[in-house]
Amino acid sequence: MSVASQAPAYIRSIMPYQPGKPISELAREMGIPEASIVKLASNENPLGMSAAARDAAKAALCEGARYPDGSAFSFKAALCRKFGVRAEQLVVGNGSNDILEIASQAYLAPGLSAVFAQHAFAVYPLATNARGARGIEVPARNFGHDLDAMAAAVAADTRIVFIANPNNPTGTFLPGEQIEAFLRKVPGNVLVVLDEAYTEYLEDEQRYDSIAWIERFPNLLVSRTLSKAYGLAGLRVGYAIAHPEVADLMNRVRQPFNVSNVALAAAEAALGDNEFLARSADINRRGMAQITEAFATLGLEWITSAGNFVTVKVGDAAAVNQALLRQGVIVRPIGGYGMPQWLRVSIGLPEENARFIEALRQALA
Ligand SMILES: *Cc1c(COP(=O)(O)O)cnc(C)c1O
């Protein structure tokens, strides 16, 4: 009997996460210089890091021999100031992916279940399956979450409902009133993980105050990240805001030093750089218009997105993706999300968007 066969069946049946192709890998495969490649595959910030975050990271690097502050005191204090919450409500993660994992670790086990939507972020089924829990996938409505159906799908053994708003990879958005109505409907003993990885990109009229709801709904956990609008995807920082008792449980099961000192320092500096955040949202807004106008010109169907990416129907997406790769443009095929005719493209700098549009035109010709 092989040693691999000894792992639990629920581990052996996990489908690995498929990340965006790294620039270095495509350069190797195609024999082309890395500098000629445009990567719009992982919803990264095309502006890079803010200068404030980079300086803070550099300074922290010199303390690399010391363990980081496992309690993330200083970063949490910055979060408290920014959001008017208490430190006991916070959990800091190695990216918000870590937050999703820690919540699953704290609440899921064999014999229990989690509810999430069809076409929702791939980490929800991954984190659920890794705990031996049952995933309940609720059919999407117009590619977005069907909250009524999700509330109806909550079973006696359900411990977590995952909601992505906006959702990745579809970019669909749920107005705040709908989420609030959902919270009123769901039993108070079910943890609702509201994943707001793209919340900083929302337009003013779309904004809603989910953090304020925690008081009324102690079963709500708001998950945020520094990876997208804050430009720190490579450093890995995310955080949860929740009821202190929920945060306490999660802090017991997370790794004691789950976020590096460099990441914590950069995150704290990034959090205070509102000018960078505004610039990120602005370049995203203009890039979204540039790319969707091109889709319209090409006669392509796309899903209106509230994030820093947009998903477009191209037919044989695997073939179109290959044609894009040959032109040095990396986007994300989402066949693994049950959308084999669609590609997800991250919004880049104007010249990167233009490269993508021209490559797509060629690929479809
Ligand atoms: C990108 C993303 C995350 C996680 O990103 P981290 O880099 O781990 O913070 C979480 N949720 C959604 C919906 C995402 O798209």
Tab-separated table of C-alpha atoms in Angstrom, residues 13-140:
chain	number	residue	atom	x	y	z
A	13	SER	CA	-9.793	14.015	-3.898
A	14	ILE	CA	-8.819	17.712	-3.670
A	15	MET	CA	-8.375	19.413	-7.052
A	16	PRO	CA	-5.316	21.684	-6.842
A	17	TYR	CA	-5.768	25.462	-7.204
A	18	GLN	CA	-4.698	26.674	-10.655
A	19	PRO	CA	-2.802	29.943	-10.342
A	20	GLY	CA	-2.091	32.401	-13.155
A	21	LYS	CA	0.924	31.411	-15.235
A	22	PRO	CA	4.045	33.184	-13.907
A	23	ILE	CA	5.837	35.549	-16.319
A	24	SER	CA	9.100	33.612	-15.881
A	25	GLU	CA	7.409	30.363	-16.932
A	26	LEU	CA	5.974	31.787	-20.162
A	27	ALA	CA	9.335	33.427	-20.955
A	28	ARG	CA	11.024	30.011	-20.601
A	29	GLU	CA	8.380	28.200	-22.656
A	30	MET	CA	8.292	30.713	-25.503
A	31	GLY	CA	11.930	31.782	-25.424
A	32	ILE	CA	10.923	35.442	-25.203
A	33	PRO	CA	12.196	38.123	-22.802
A	34	GLU	CA	10.231	38.586	-19.575
A	35	ALA	CA	10.020	42.328	-20.211
A	36	SER	CA	7.946	41.730	-23.359
A	37	ILE	CA	5.266	39.795	-21.464
A	38	VAL	CA	2.025	41.315	-20.210
A	39	LYS	CA	0.472	39.487	-17.252
A	40	LEU	CA	-3.183	40.240	-16.597
A	41	ALA	CA	-3.971	36.955	-14.894
A	42	SER	CA	-3.974	37.352	-11.117
A	43	ASN	CA	-5.814	40.595	-10.350
A	44	GLU	CA	-2.609	42.221	-9.157
A	45	ASN	CA	-2.236	45.984	-8.860
A	46	PRO	CA	-0.648	47.295	-12.080
A	47	LEU	CA	0.817	50.257	-10.164
A	48	GLY	CA	2.982	47.917	-8.081
A	49	MET	CA	3.605	48.742	-4.415
A	50	SER	CA	3.122	52.212	-2.997
A	51	ALA	CA	6.429	53.940	-2.225
A	52	ALA	CA	5.474	54.139	1.457
A	53	ALA	CA	4.937	50.393	1.648
A	54	ARG	CA	8.182	49.660	-0.186
A	55	ASP	CA	10.212	51.863	2.169
A	56	ALA	CA	8.623	50.269	5.234
A	57	ALA	CA	9.304	46.776	3.851
A	58	LYS	CA	12.943	47.605	3.162
A	59	ALA	CA	13.449	48.909	6.689
A	60	ALA	CA	11.798	45.815	8.196
A	61	LEU	CA	13.991	43.491	6.146
A	62	CYS	CA	16.964	44.344	8.364
A	63	GLU	CA	15.102	42.755	11.301
A	64	GLY	CA	14.808	39.462	9.430
A	65	ALA	CA	16.653	37.501	12.123
A	66	ARG	CA	13.885	38.213	14.628
A	67	TYR	CA	10.475	36.545	14.708
A	68	PRO	CA	7.688	38.897	13.696
A	69	ASP	CA	5.221	40.213	16.272
A	70	GLY	CA	2.779	37.303	16.263
A	71	SER	CA	0.060	39.530	17.683
A	72	ALA	CA	0.559	42.087	14.867
A	73	PHE	CA	0.064	44.817	17.473
A	74	SER	CA	1.089	47.768	15.344
A	75	PHE	CA	-0.790	46.738	12.181
A	76	LYS	CA	-3.892	45.947	14.218
A	77	ALA	CA	-3.701	49.383	15.860
A	78	ALA	CA	-3.697	50.921	12.379
A	79	LEU	CA	-6.744	48.828	11.422
A	80	CYS	CA	-8.509	49.912	14.627
A	81	ARG	CA	-7.906	53.571	13.813
A	82	LYS	CA	-9.038	53.164	10.227
A	83	PHE	CA	-12.209	51.155	10.872
A	84	GLY	CA	-13.169	52.060	14.440
A	85	VAL	CA	-12.938	48.455	15.640
A	86	ARG	CA	-11.224	46.859	18.660
A	87	ALA	CA	-8.033	44.771	18.387
A	88	GLU	CA	-9.888	41.755	19.890
A	89	GLN	CA	-12.052	41.730	16.769
A	90	LEU	CA	-9.106	41.201	14.434
A	91	VAL	CA	-7.306	38.240	12.921
A	92	VAL	CA	-4.354	38.884	10.625
A	93	GLY	CA	-3.611	36.363	7.897
A	94	ASN	CA	-0.941	35.389	5.404
A	95	GLY	CA	-3.135	36.860	2.692
A	96	SER	CA	-6.885	36.675	3.114
A	97	ASN	CA	-6.630	33.145	1.724
A	98	ASP	CA	-5.166	32.328	5.144
A	99	ILE	CA	-8.203	33.958	6.794
A	100	LEU	CA	-10.529	31.711	4.768
A	101	GLU	CA	-8.455	28.675	5.779
A	102	ILE	CA	-8.327	29.652	9.455
A	103	ALA	CA	-12.100	30.191	9.566
A	104	SER	CA	-12.572	26.761	7.969
A	105	GLN	CA	-10.129	25.200	10.413
A	106	ALA	CA	-12.020	26.701	13.331
A	107	TYR	CA	-15.519	25.810	12.134
A	108	LEU	CA	-15.423	22.846	9.741
A	109	ALA	CA	-14.756	19.126	10.216
A	110	PRO	CA	-15.992	15.833	8.771
A	111	GLY	CA	-19.768	15.641	9.222
A	112	LEU	CA	-20.216	19.417	8.787
A	113	SER	CA	-20.879	21.514	5.688
A	114	ALA	CA	-20.229	24.893	4.075
A	115	VAL	CA	-22.429	26.720	1.566
A	116	PHE	CA	-21.020	28.684	-1.372
A	117	ALA	CA	-22.156	29.745	-4.849
A	118	GLN	CA	-21.443	28.187	-8.221
A	119	HIS	CA	-18.647	30.164	-9.984
A	120	ALA	CA	-17.510	31.561	-6.605
A	121	PHE	CA	-13.882	31.881	-5.506
A	122	ALA	CA	-12.086	28.509	-5.754
A	123	VAL	CA	-10.659	28.650	-2.255
A	124	TYR	CA	-14.107	28.044	-0.646
A	125	PRO	CA	-14.420	24.437	-1.884
A	126	LEU	CA	-10.682	23.904	-1.317
A	127	ALA	CA	-10.800	25.042	2.312
A	128	THR	CA	-13.999	23.062	2.878
A	129	ASN	CA	-12.684	19.834	1.333
A	130	ALA	CA	-9.382	20.083	3.204
A	131	ARG	CA	-11.323	19.797	6.488
A	132	GLY	CA	-13.302	16.780	5.295
A	133	ALA	CA	-16.467	18.873	5.352
A	134	ARG	CA	-19.165	18.762	2.676
A	135	GLY	CA	-19.422	21.632	0.195
A	136	ILE	CA	-22.941	22.707	-0.796
A	137	GLU	CA	-22.660	24.530	-4.120
A	138	VAL	CA	-25.688	26.681	-4.902
A	139	PRO	CA	-26.443	27.401	-8.589
A	140	ALA	CA	-25.589	30.964	-9.615
